Amino acid sequence: MAVDPLIELHDVNKYYGDLHVLKDINLTVGRGEVVVVIGPSGSGKSTLCRTVNRLETIQSGTIRLDGQPLPEEGKALAGLRAEVGMVFQAFNLFAHKTVLQNVSLAQMKVRSRKRPDADRRSRELLERVGLADHADKLPAQLSGGQQQRVAIARALAMDPKALLFDEPTSALDPEMITEVLEVMQQLARDGMTMVVVTHEMGFARSAANRVVFMDGGRVVEDRTPEDFFSDPESERAKDFLSKIL
Ligand code: ADP
Ligand code: MG
């Protein structure tokens, strides 16, 4: 269904020592698509994300971004990390830098933008995630939901081709989950290509083009949310859904 593939994994295998964590993964994410990845703890979801921006190496198979194999090292690798932004469960903001500085720093370093240009772009993005009034605060002065929105603005500031989210709301109090999901919904509507590991099934239903269910290092199902939620094919997915819903 993905007519214009942006991220392509072909027969990807990944081991940690003897532990086979990704098994013959074939997955294509089309430009503008939102793919939600779900599955039990330890099924390889985080590892999958980490291999796509090459925080982890793979032992066999190929991963392509926009038709090109992932770069191995050096400047090209830093470029890849900018093109495939990642948002983690822990926000990883610099505690002693302001919100504005947090969003501007990598733009200056990786994109070689001058500070005024970087700051201008940062303010645009802070506005977009609803934090225009918080630019001069330190992360600790913000709620968890606000900090995660700063992390999203920071990833967007690199003008990424795609964003990977690894359980972006799992560390948040329930009342803050919605504000982060709403920002992600808006990004999806704006056409951002996104891979989202999440337990938020409401988000999967409303924003995902496809749901990928992983278990034991394999992609067990890869279907539309309508099909997946109304009629999961595998026993493992049925079992997983009965526990989570
Ligand atoms: P998930 O995100 O679905 O919970 P992970 O990708 O984190 O799963 O982990 C998949 C498997 O790989 C698990 O068995 C986990 O214990 C193992 N694993 C993850 N990271 C490492 C690592 N750095 N070294 C060794 N084993 C790891
Ligand atoms: Mg994980």
PDB file of C-alpha atoms and ligand atoms in Angstrom:
ATOM      1  CA  MET A   1       0.000   0.000   0.000  1.00  0.00           C
ATOM      2  CA  ALA A   2       2.950   2.331   0.610  1.00  0.00           C
ATOM      3  CA  VAL A   3       3.351   3.799  -2.859  1.00  0.00           C
ATOM      4  CA  ASP A   4       6.162   6.167  -1.936  1.00  0.00           C
ATOM      5  CA  PRO A   5       8.388   4.339   0.544  1.00  0.00           C
ATOM      6  CA  LEU A   6      10.393   6.472   2.944  1.00  0.00           C
ATOM      7  CA  ILE A   7      11.625   3.857   5.419  1.00  0.00           C
ATOM      8  CA  GLU A   8      12.202   0.307   4.199  1.00  0.00           C
ATOM      9  CA  LEU A   9      13.379  -2.625   6.276  1.00  0.00           C
ATOM     10  CA  HIS A  10      14.185  -5.776   4.366  1.00  0.00           C
ATOM     11  CA  ASP A  11      14.897  -9.091   6.151  1.00  0.00           C
ATOM     12  CA  VAL A  12      16.402  -7.297   9.124  1.00  0.00           C
ATOM     13  CA  ASN A  13      17.949  -9.423  11.869  1.00  0.00           C
ATOM     14  CA  LYS A  14      19.426  -8.081  15.070  1.00  0.00           C
ATOM     15  CA  TYR A  15      21.133  -9.952  17.898  1.00  0.00           C
ATOM     16  CA  TYR A  16      22.340  -8.873  21.309  1.00  0.00           C
ATOM     17  CA  GLY A  17      24.988 -11.532  21.771  1.00  0.00           C
ATOM     18  CA  ASP A  18      23.057 -14.797  21.465  1.00  0.00           C
ATOM     19  CA  LEU A  19      19.687 -13.119  21.905  1.00  0.00           C
ATOM     20  CA  HIS A  20      17.866 -12.846  18.574  1.00  0.00           C
ATOM     21  CA  VAL A  21      15.782  -9.680  19.083  1.00  0.00           C
ATOM     22  CA  LEU A  22      14.655  -8.768  15.554  1.00  0.00           C
ATOM     23  CA  LYS A  23      13.721 -11.667  13.284  1.00  0.00           C
ATOM     24  CA  ASP A  24      13.384 -11.215   9.532  1.00  0.00           C
ATOM     25  CA  ILE A  25      11.687  -7.846   9.823  1.00  0.00           C
ATOM     26  CA  ASN A  26      10.128  -6.580   6.606  1.00  0.00           C
ATOM     27  CA  LEU A  27       8.431  -3.267   6.997  1.00  0.00           C
ATOM     28  CA  THR A  28       7.812  -0.284   4.774  1.00  0.00           C
ATOM     29  CA  VAL A  29       6.688   3.115   5.965  1.00  0.00           C
ATOM     30  CA  GLY A  30       5.389   5.334   3.199  1.00  0.00           C
ATOM     31  CA  ARG A  31       5.905   9.077   3.050  1.00  0.00           C
ATOM     32  CA  GLY A  32       3.280  10.749   5.192  1.00  0.00           C
ATOM     33  CA  GLU A  33       2.226   7.505   6.805  1.00  0.00           C
ATOM     34  CA  VAL A  34       1.692   6.976  10.522  1.00  0.00           C
ATOM     35  CA  VAL A  35       2.601   3.473  11.657  1.00  0.00           C
ATOM     36  CA  VAL A  36       1.796   2.530  15.233  1.00  0.00           C
ATOM     37  CA  VAL A  37       3.863  -0.317  16.668  1.00  0.00           C
ATOM     38  CA  ILE A  38       2.410  -2.294  19.536  1.00  0.00           C
ATOM     39  CA  GLY A  39       3.312  -5.498  21.315  1.00  0.00           C
ATOM     40  CA  PRO A  40       4.268  -6.957  24.660  1.00  0.00           C
ATOM     41  CA  SER A  41       7.260  -5.779  26.646  1.00  0.00           C
ATOM     42  CA  GLY A  42      10.481  -7.258  25.268  1.00  0.00           C
ATOM     43  CA  SER A  43       9.049  -7.908  21.788  1.00  0.00           C
ATOM     44  CA  GLY A  44      11.649  -5.651  20.122  1.00  0.00           C
ATOM     45  CA  LYS A  45       9.737  -2.394  19.588  1.00  0.00           C
ATOM     46  CA  SER A  46      12.425  -0.110  21.005  1.00  0.00           C
ATOM     47  CA  THR A  47      15.158  -2.029  19.223  1.00  0.00           C
ATOM     48  CA  LEU A  48      13.258  -1.611  15.971  1.00  0.00           C
ATOM     49  CA  CYS A  49      13.152   2.174  16.433  1.00  0.00           C
ATOM     50  CA  ARG A  50      16.796   2.283  17.431  1.00  0.00           C
ATOM     51  CA  THR A  51      17.932   0.368  14.366  1.00  0.00           C
ATOM     52  CA  VAL A  52      16.111   2.796  12.061  1.00  0.00           C
ATOM     53  CA  ASN A  53      18.219   5.747  13.127  1.00  0.00           C
ATOM     54  CA  ARG A  54      21.174   3.470  13.658  1.00  0.00           C
ATOM     55  CA  LEU A  55      21.545   3.798  17.381  1.00  0.00           C
ATOM     56  CA  GLU A  56      21.923   0.012  16.981  1.00  0.00           C
ATOM     57  CA  THR A  57      23.677  -1.950  14.247  1.00  0.00           C
ATOM     58  CA  ILE A  58      22.019  -4.924  12.562  1.00  0.00           C
ATOM     59  CA  GLN A  59      23.594  -8.269  11.714  1.00  0.00           C
ATOM     60  CA  SER A  60      21.784  -8.882   8.434  1.00  0.00           C
ATOM     61  CA  GLY A  61      19.266  -7.290   6.124  1.00  0.00           C
ATOM     62  CA  THR A  62      18.984  -3.759   4.815  1.00  0.00           C
ATOM     63  CA  ILE A  63      17.402  -0.538   5.991  1.00  0.00           C
ATOM     64  CA  ARG A  64      16.823   2.257   3.518  1.00  0.00           C
ATOM     65  CA  LEU A  65      15.781   5.820   4.113  1.00  0.00           C
ATOM     66  CA  ASP A  66      14.409   7.612   1.088  1.00  0.00           C
ATOM     67  CA  GLY A  67      15.956   4.951  -1.150  1.00  0.00           C
ATOM     68  CA  GLN A  68      19.435   5.171   0.366  1.00  0.00           C
ATOM     69  CA  PRO A  69      21.056   2.573   2.654  1.00  0.00           C
ATOM     70  CA  LEU A  70      21.668   3.946   6.148  1.00  0.00           C
ATOM     71  CA  PRO A  71      25.107   5.535   6.475  1.00  0.00           C
ATOM     72  CA  GLU A  72      27.611   3.668   8.634  1.00  0.00           C
ATOM     73  CA  GLU A  73      29.409   6.442  10.457  1.00  0.00           C
ATOM     74  CA  GLY A  74      30.727   9.973  10.627  1.00  0.00           C
ATOM     75  CA  LYS A  75      29.014  13.070   9.323  1.00  0.00           C
ATOM     76  CA  ALA A  76      26.528  11.125   7.236  1.00  0.00           C
ATOM     77  CA  LEU A  77      25.396   9.280  10.350  1.00  0.00           C
ATOM     78  CA  ALA A  78      24.852  12.534  12.242  1.00  0.00           C
ATOM     79  CA  GLY A  79      22.850  13.681   9.219  1.00  0.00           C
ATOM     80  CA  LEU A  80      20.716  10.560   9.398  1.00  0.00           C
ATOM     81  CA  ARG A  81      19.952  11.178  13.066  1.00  0.00           C
ATOM     82  CA  ALA A  82      18.743  14.628  12.101  1.00  0.00           C
ATOM     83  CA  GLU A  83      16.595  13.261   9.269  1.00  0.00           C
ATOM     84  CA  VAL A  84      15.006  10.613  11.447  1.00  0.00           C
ATOM     85  CA  GLY A  85      14.224  12.359  14.708  1.00  0.00           C
ATOM     86  CA  MET A  86      13.537  10.352  17.809  1.00  0.00           C
ATOM     87  CA  VAL A  87      11.359  11.168  20.789  1.00  0.00           C
ATOM     88  CA  PHE A  88      11.898   8.977  23.842  1.00  0.00           C
ATOM     89  CA  GLN A  89       9.915   8.148  26.931  1.00  0.00           C
ATOM     90  CA  ALA A  90      12.408  10.209  28.957  1.00  0.00           C
ATOM     91  CA  PHE A  91      12.560  13.662  27.420  1.00  0.00           C
ATOM     92  CA  ASN A  92      16.370  14.013  27.650  1.00  0.00           C
ATOM     93  CA  LEU A  93      16.368  17.814  27.717  1.00  0.00           C
ATOM     94  CA  PHE A  94      19.418  19.727  28.911  1.00  0.00           C
ATOM     95  CA  ALA A  95      18.488  20.692  32.483  1.00  0.00           C
ATOM     96  CA  HIS A  96      20.598  23.840  32.613  1.00  0.00           C
ATOM     97  CA  LYS A  97      19.536  25.247  29.251  1.00  0.00           C
ATOM     98  CA  THR A  98      16.353  27.151  28.617  1.00  0.00           C
ATOM     99  CA  VAL A  99      13.558  25.708  26.517  1.00  0.00           C
ATOM    100  CA  LEU A 100      14.611  27.947  23.618  1.00  0.00           C
ATOM    101  CA  GLN A 101      18.252  26.866  23.908  1.00  0.00           C
ATOM    102  CA  ASN A 102      17.203  23.226  24.038  1.00  0.00           C
ATOM    103  CA  VAL A 103      15.389  23.588  20.719  1.00  0.00           C
ATOM    104  CA  SER A 104      18.089  25.748  19.087  1.00  0.00           C
ATOM    105  CA  LEU A 105      21.284  23.914  20.029  1.00  0.00           C
ATOM    106  CA  ALA A 106      21.206  20.998  17.607  1.00  0.00           C
ATOM    107  CA  GLN A 107      20.074  23.274  14.783  1.00  0.00           C
ATOM    108  CA  MET A 108      23.245  25.316  15.223  1.00  0.00           C
ATOM    109  CA  LYS A 109      25.461  22.259  15.623  1.00  0.00           C
ATOM    110  CA  VAL A 110      24.045  19.843  13.066  1.00  0.00           C
ATOM    111  CA  ARG A 111      22.257  22.153  10.641  1.00  0.00           C
ATOM    112  CA  SER A 112      24.863  24.942  10.966  1.00  0.00           C
ATOM    113  CA  ARG A 113      22.227  27.598  11.536  1.00  0.00           C
ATOM    114  CA  LYS A 114      23.216  30.924  13.040  1.00  0.00           C
ATOM    115  CA  ARG A 115      21.687  31.558  16.431  1.00  0.00           C
ATOM    116  CA  PRO A 116      19.101  34.151  15.279  1.00  0.00           C
ATOM    117  CA  ASP A 117      17.852  31.801  12.543  1.00  0.00           C
ATOM    118  CA  ALA A 118      17.804  28.850  14.910  1.00  0.00           C
ATOM    119  CA  ASP A 119      15.974  30.843  17.568  1.00  0.00           C
ATOM    120  CA  ARG A 120      13.414  32.085  15.047  1.00  0.00           C
ATOM    121  CA  ARG A 121      12.698  28.527  13.948  1.00  0.00           C
ATOM    122  CA  SER A 122      12.580  27.400  17.590  1.00  0.00           C
ATOM    123  CA  ARG A 123       9.989  30.033  18.454  1.00  0.00           C
ATOM    124  CA  GLU A 124       7.836  28.969  15.491  1.00  0.00           C
ATOM    125  CA  LEU A 125       7.947  25.380  16.661  1.00  0.00           C
ATOM    126  CA  LEU A 126       7.330  26.232  20.302  1.00  0.00           C
ATOM    127  CA  GLU A 127       4.249  28.079  19.118  1.00  0.00           C
ATOM    128  CA  ARG A 128       3.207  25.014  17.145  1.00  0.00           C
ATOM    129  CA  VAL A 129       3.418  22.762  20.220  1.00  0.00           C
ATOM    130  CA  GLY A 130       1.639  25.360  22.368  1.00  0.00           C
ATOM    131  CA  LEU A 131       4.641  26.571  24.365  1.00  0.00           C
ATOM    132  CA  ALA A 132       5.300  30.027  22.937  1.00  0.00           C
ATOM    133  CA  ASP A 133       5.160  31.575  26.411  1.00  0.00           C
ATOM    134  CA  HIS A 134       7.657  29.165  27.950  1.00  0.00           C
ATOM    135  CA  ALA A 135      10.736  29.775  25.788  1.00  0.00           C
ATOM    136  CA  ASP A 136      12.841  31.280  28.568  1.00  0.00           C
ATOM    137  CA  LYS A 137      12.041  28.735  31.263  1.00  0.00           C
ATOM    138  CA  LEU A 138      14.187  25.835  32.374  1.00  0.00           C
ATOM    139  CA  PRO A 139      12.861  22.311  31.783  1.00  0.00           C
ATOM    140  CA  ALA A 140      12.319  21.758  35.514  1.00  0.00           C
ATOM    141  CA  GLN A 141       9.828  24.645  35.521  1.00  0.00           C
ATOM    142  CA  LEU A 142       7.614  22.755  33.068  1.00  0.00           C
ATOM    143  CA  SER A 143       5.275  19.813  33.529  1.00  0.00           C
ATOM    144  CA  GLY A 144       6.184  16.451  32.044  1.00  0.00           C
ATOM    145  CA  GLY A 145       3.745  16.965  29.198  1.00  0.00           C
ATOM    146  CA  GLN A 146       5.248  20.350  28.406  1.00  0.00           C
ATOM    147  CA  GLN A 147       8.775  18.910  28.507  1.00  0.00           C
ATOM    148  CA  GLN A 148       7.789  16.193  26.079  1.00  0.00           C
ATOM    149  CA  ARG A 149       6.341  18.837  23.753  1.00  0.00           C
ATOM    150  CA  VAL A 150       9.696  20.666  23.915  1.00  0.00           C
ATOM    151  CA  ALA A 151      11.380  17.396  22.938  1.00  0.00           C
ATOM    152  CA  ILE A 152       9.024  17.137  19.961  1.00  0.00           C
ATOM    153  CA  ALA A 153       9.779  20.746  18.948  1.00  0.00           C
ATOM    154  CA  ARG A 154      13.481  19.979  19.200  1.00  0.00           C
ATOM    155  CA  ALA A 155      13.126  16.963  16.912  1.00  0.00           C
ATOM    156  CA  LEU A 156      11.046  18.992  14.433  1.00  0.00           C
ATOM    157  CA  ALA A 157      13.660  21.748  14.400  1.00  0.00           C
ATOM    158  CA  MET A 158      15.976  19.475  12.430  1.00  0.00           C
ATOM    159  CA  ASP A 159      13.436  19.370   9.588  1.00  0.00           C
ATOM    160  CA  PRO A 160      13.315  15.579   9.793  1.00  0.00           C
ATOM    161  CA  LYS A 161      11.940  13.363   7.060  1.00  0.00           C
ATOM    162  CA  ALA A 162      10.429  11.134   9.703  1.00  0.00           C
ATOM    163  CA  LEU A 163       9.934  11.006  13.447  1.00  0.00           C
ATOM    164  CA  LEU A 164      10.180   7.934  15.647  1.00  0.00           C
ATOM    165  CA  PHE A 165       8.355   7.982  18.971  1.00  0.00           C
ATOM    166  CA  ASP A 166       9.219   5.335  21.566  1.00  0.00           C
ATOM    167  CA  GLU A 167       6.444   5.322  24.181  1.00  0.00           C
ATOM    168  CA  PRO A 168       6.351   9.122  24.320  1.00  0.00           C
ATOM    169  CA  THR A 169       3.562   9.255  26.900  1.00  0.00           C
ATOM    170  CA  SER A 170       4.485   6.307  29.112  1.00  0.00           C
ATOM    171  CA  ALA A 171       6.281   8.434  31.708  1.00  0.00           C
ATOM    172  CA  LEU A 172       3.491  11.016  31.907  1.00  0.00           C
ATOM    173  CA  ASP A 173       0.689  11.468  34.398  1.00  0.00           C
ATOM    174  CA  PRO A 174      -2.678  10.705  32.771  1.00  0.00           C
ATOM    175  CA  GLU A 175      -3.774  14.340  32.602  1.00  0.00           C
ATOM    176  CA  MET A 176      -0.736  15.208  30.481  1.00  0.00           C
ATOM    177  CA  ILE A 177      -1.000  12.393  27.997  1.00  0.00           C
ATOM    178  CA  THR A 178      -3.716  14.085  25.948  1.00  0.00           C
ATOM    179  CA  GLU A 179      -1.778  17.295  25.332  1.00  0.00           C
ATOM    180  CA  VAL A 180       1.136  15.306  23.900  1.00  0.00           C
ATOM    181  CA  LEU A 181      -1.100  13.050  21.808  1.00  0.00           C
ATOM    182  CA  GLU A 182      -2.884  16.119  20.409  1.00  0.00           C
ATOM    183  CA  VAL A 183       0.426  17.547  19.190  1.00  0.00           C
ATOM    184  CA  MET A 184       1.211  14.190  17.584  1.00  0.00           C
ATOM    185  CA  GLN A 185      -2.256  14.037  15.995  1.00  0.00           C
ATOM    186  CA  GLN A 186      -1.661  17.461  14.490  1.00  0.00           C
ATOM    187  CA  LEU A 187       1.728  16.395  13.107  1.00  0.00           C
ATOM    188  CA  ALA A 188       0.057  13.371  11.559  1.00  0.00           C
ATOM    189  CA  ARG A 189      -2.587  15.591   9.930  1.00  0.00           C
ATOM    190  CA  ASP A 190       0.185  17.862   8.651  1.00  0.00           C
ATOM    191  CA  GLY A 191       1.682  14.888   6.819  1.00  0.00           C
ATOM    192  CA  MET A 192       4.672  13.999   8.990  1.00  0.00           C
ATOM    193  CA  THR A 193       5.893  10.437   8.530  1.00  0.00           C
ATOM    194  CA  MET A 194       5.780   8.835  11.954  1.00  0.00           C
ATOM    195  CA  VAL A 195       6.555   5.510  13.591  1.00  0.00           C
ATOM    196  CA  VAL A 196       4.967   5.479  17.029  1.00  0.00           C
ATOM    197  CA  VAL A 197       5.470   2.831  19.697  1.00  0.00           C
ATOM    198  CA  THR A 198       2.618   3.345  22.118  1.00  0.00           C
ATOM    199  CA  HIS A 199       0.042   1.681  24.333  1.00  0.00           C
ATOM    200  CA  GLU A 200      -2.448   4.444  23.536  1.00  0.00           C
ATOM    201  CA  MET A 201      -4.937   2.488  21.463  1.00  0.00           C
ATOM    202  CA  GLY A 202      -7.135   5.557  20.997  1.00  0.00           C
ATOM    203  CA  PHE A 203      -4.255   7.229  19.207  1.00  0.00           C
ATOM    204  CA  ALA A 204      -3.673   4.111  17.116  1.00  0.00           C
ATOM    205  CA  ARG A 205      -7.330   4.023  16.077  1.00  0.00           C
ATOM    206  CA  SER A 206      -7.574   7.676  15.190  1.00  0.00           C
ATOM    207  CA  ALA A 207      -4.130   8.533  13.777  1.00  0.00           C
ATOM    208  CA  ALA A 208      -2.557   5.354  12.427  1.00  0.00           C
ATOM    209  CA  ASN A 209      -2.631   4.311   8.796  1.00  0.00           C
ATOM    210  CA  ARG A 210      -1.323   0.937   9.919  1.00  0.00           C
ATOM    211  CA  VAL A 211      -0.871  -0.988  13.115  1.00  0.00           C
ATOM    212  CA  VAL A 212       2.149  -3.264  13.378  1.00  0.00           C
ATOM    213  CA  PHE A 213       1.889  -5.900  16.092  1.00  0.00           C
ATOM    214  CA  MET A 214       5.214  -7.364  17.244  1.00  0.00           C
ATOM    215  CA  ASP A 215       5.829 -10.407  19.367  1.00  0.00           C
ATOM    216  CA  GLY A 216       9.071 -12.246  20.074  1.00  0.00           C
ATOM    217  CA  GLY A 217      11.069 -10.096  17.654  1.00  0.00           C
ATOM    218  CA  ARG A 218       8.734 -10.663  14.725  1.00  0.00           C
ATOM    219  CA  VAL A 219       6.156  -8.537  12.951  1.00  0.00           C
ATOM    220  CA  VAL A 220       3.103 -10.718  13.515  1.00  0.00           C
ATOM    221  CA  GLU A 221       0.473  -8.411  12.007  1.00  0.00           C
ATOM    222  CA  ASP A 222       0.699  -5.323   9.810  1.00  0.00           C
ATOM    223  CA  ARG A 223      -2.779  -4.030   9.007  1.00  0.00           C
ATOM    224  CA  THR A 224      -5.125  -1.078   9.097  1.00  0.00           C
ATOM    225  CA  PRO A 225      -6.341  -0.154  12.585  1.00  0.00           C
ATOM    226  CA  GLU A 226      -9.924  -0.956  11.540  1.00  0.00           C
ATOM    227  CA  ASP A 227      -8.977  -4.505  10.577  1.00  0.00           C
ATOM    228  CA  PHE A 228      -6.579  -5.040  13.426  1.00  0.00           C
ATOM    229  CA  PHE A 229      -8.835  -3.915  16.240  1.00  0.00           C
ATOM    230  CA  SER A 230     -12.046  -5.450  14.902  1.00  0.00           C
ATOM    231  CA  ASP A 231     -10.530  -8.757  13.907  1.00  0.00           C
ATOM    232  CA  PRO A 232      -6.966  -9.535  15.037  1.00  0.00           C
ATOM    233  CA  GLU A 233      -5.777 -12.614  13.175  1.00  0.00           C
ATOM    234  CA  SER A 234      -3.230 -14.079  15.530  1.00  0.00           C
ATOM    235  CA  GLU A 235      -3.887 -15.590  18.942  1.00  0.00           C
ATOM    236  CA  ARG A 236      -1.016 -13.522  20.279  1.00  0.00           C
ATOM    237  CA  ALA A 237      -2.596 -10.257  19.182  1.00  0.00           C
ATOM    238  CA  LYS A 238      -6.002 -11.313  20.543  1.00  0.00           C
ATOM    239  CA  ASP A 239      -4.397 -12.140  23.857  1.00  0.00           C
ATOM    240  CA  PHE A 240      -2.476  -8.847  23.910  1.00  0.00           C
ATOM    241  CA  LEU A 241      -5.578  -6.798  23.110  1.00  0.00           C
ATOM    242  CA  SER A 242      -7.679  -8.587  25.720  1.00  0.00           C
ATOM    243  CA  LYS A 243      -5.150  -7.474  28.348  1.00  0.00           C
ATOM    244  CA  ILE A 244      -4.672  -3.912  27.204  1.00  0.00           C
ATOM    245  CA  LEU A 245      -8.194  -2.809  26.234  1.00  0.00           C
TER     246      LEU A 245
HETATM  247  P1  ADP B   1      10.357  -3.590  23.769  1.00  0.00           P
HETATM  248  O1  ADP B   1      10.710  -2.181  23.452  1.00  0.00           O
HETATM  249  O2  ADP B   1       9.339  -4.182  22.859  1.00  0.00           O
HETATM  250  O3  ADP B   1       9.960  -3.764  25.219  1.00  0.00           O
HETATM  251  P2  ADP B   1      13.188  -4.053  23.416  1.00  0.00           P
HETATM  252  O4  ADP B   1      13.481  -3.737  22.003  1.00  0.00           O
HETATM  253  O5  ADP B   1      13.567  -3.043  24.441  1.00  0.00           O
HETATM  254  O6  ADP B   1      11.660  -4.484  23.564  1.00  0.00           O
HETATM  255  O7  ADP B   1      13.937  -5.402  23.807  1.00  0.00           O
HETATM  256  C1  ADP B   1      13.877  -6.576  23.015  1.00  0.00           C
HETATM  257  C2  ADP B   1      14.747  -7.644  23.662  1.00  0.00           C
HETATM  258  O8  ADP B   1      16.108  -7.247  23.618  1.00  0.00           O
HETATM  259  C3  ADP B   1      14.432  -7.887  25.136  1.00  0.00           C
HETATM  260  O9  ADP B   1      14.602  -9.266  25.393  1.00  0.00           O
HETATM  261  C4  ADP B   1      15.482  -7.071  25.854  1.00  0.00           C
HETATM  262  O10 ADP B   1      15.766  -7.619  27.120  1.00  0.00           O
HETATM  263  C5  ADP B   1      16.671  -7.188  24.922  1.00  0.00           C
HETATM  264  N1  ADP B   1      17.564  -6.011  24.947  1.00  0.00           N
HETATM  265  C6  ADP B   1      17.209  -4.729  24.718  1.00  0.00           C
HETATM  266  N2  ADP B   1      18.270  -3.918  24.753  1.00  0.00           N
HETATM  267  C7  ADP B   1      19.344  -4.722  25.019  1.00  0.00           C
HETATM  268  C8  ADP B   1      20.752  -4.476  25.178  1.00  0.00           C
HETATM  269  N3  ADP B   1      21.269  -3.243  25.045  1.00  0.00           N
HETATM  270  N4  ADP B   1      21.542  -5.532  25.434  1.00  0.00           N
HETATM  271  C9  ADP B   1      21.038  -6.787  25.545  1.00  0.00           C
HETATM  272  N5  ADP B   1      19.719  -7.082  25.390  1.00  0.00           N
HETATM  273  C10 ADP B   1      18.883  -6.049  25.135  1.00  0.00           C
HETATM  274 MG    MG B   2      10.571  -0.448  24.602  1.00  0.00          MG
END
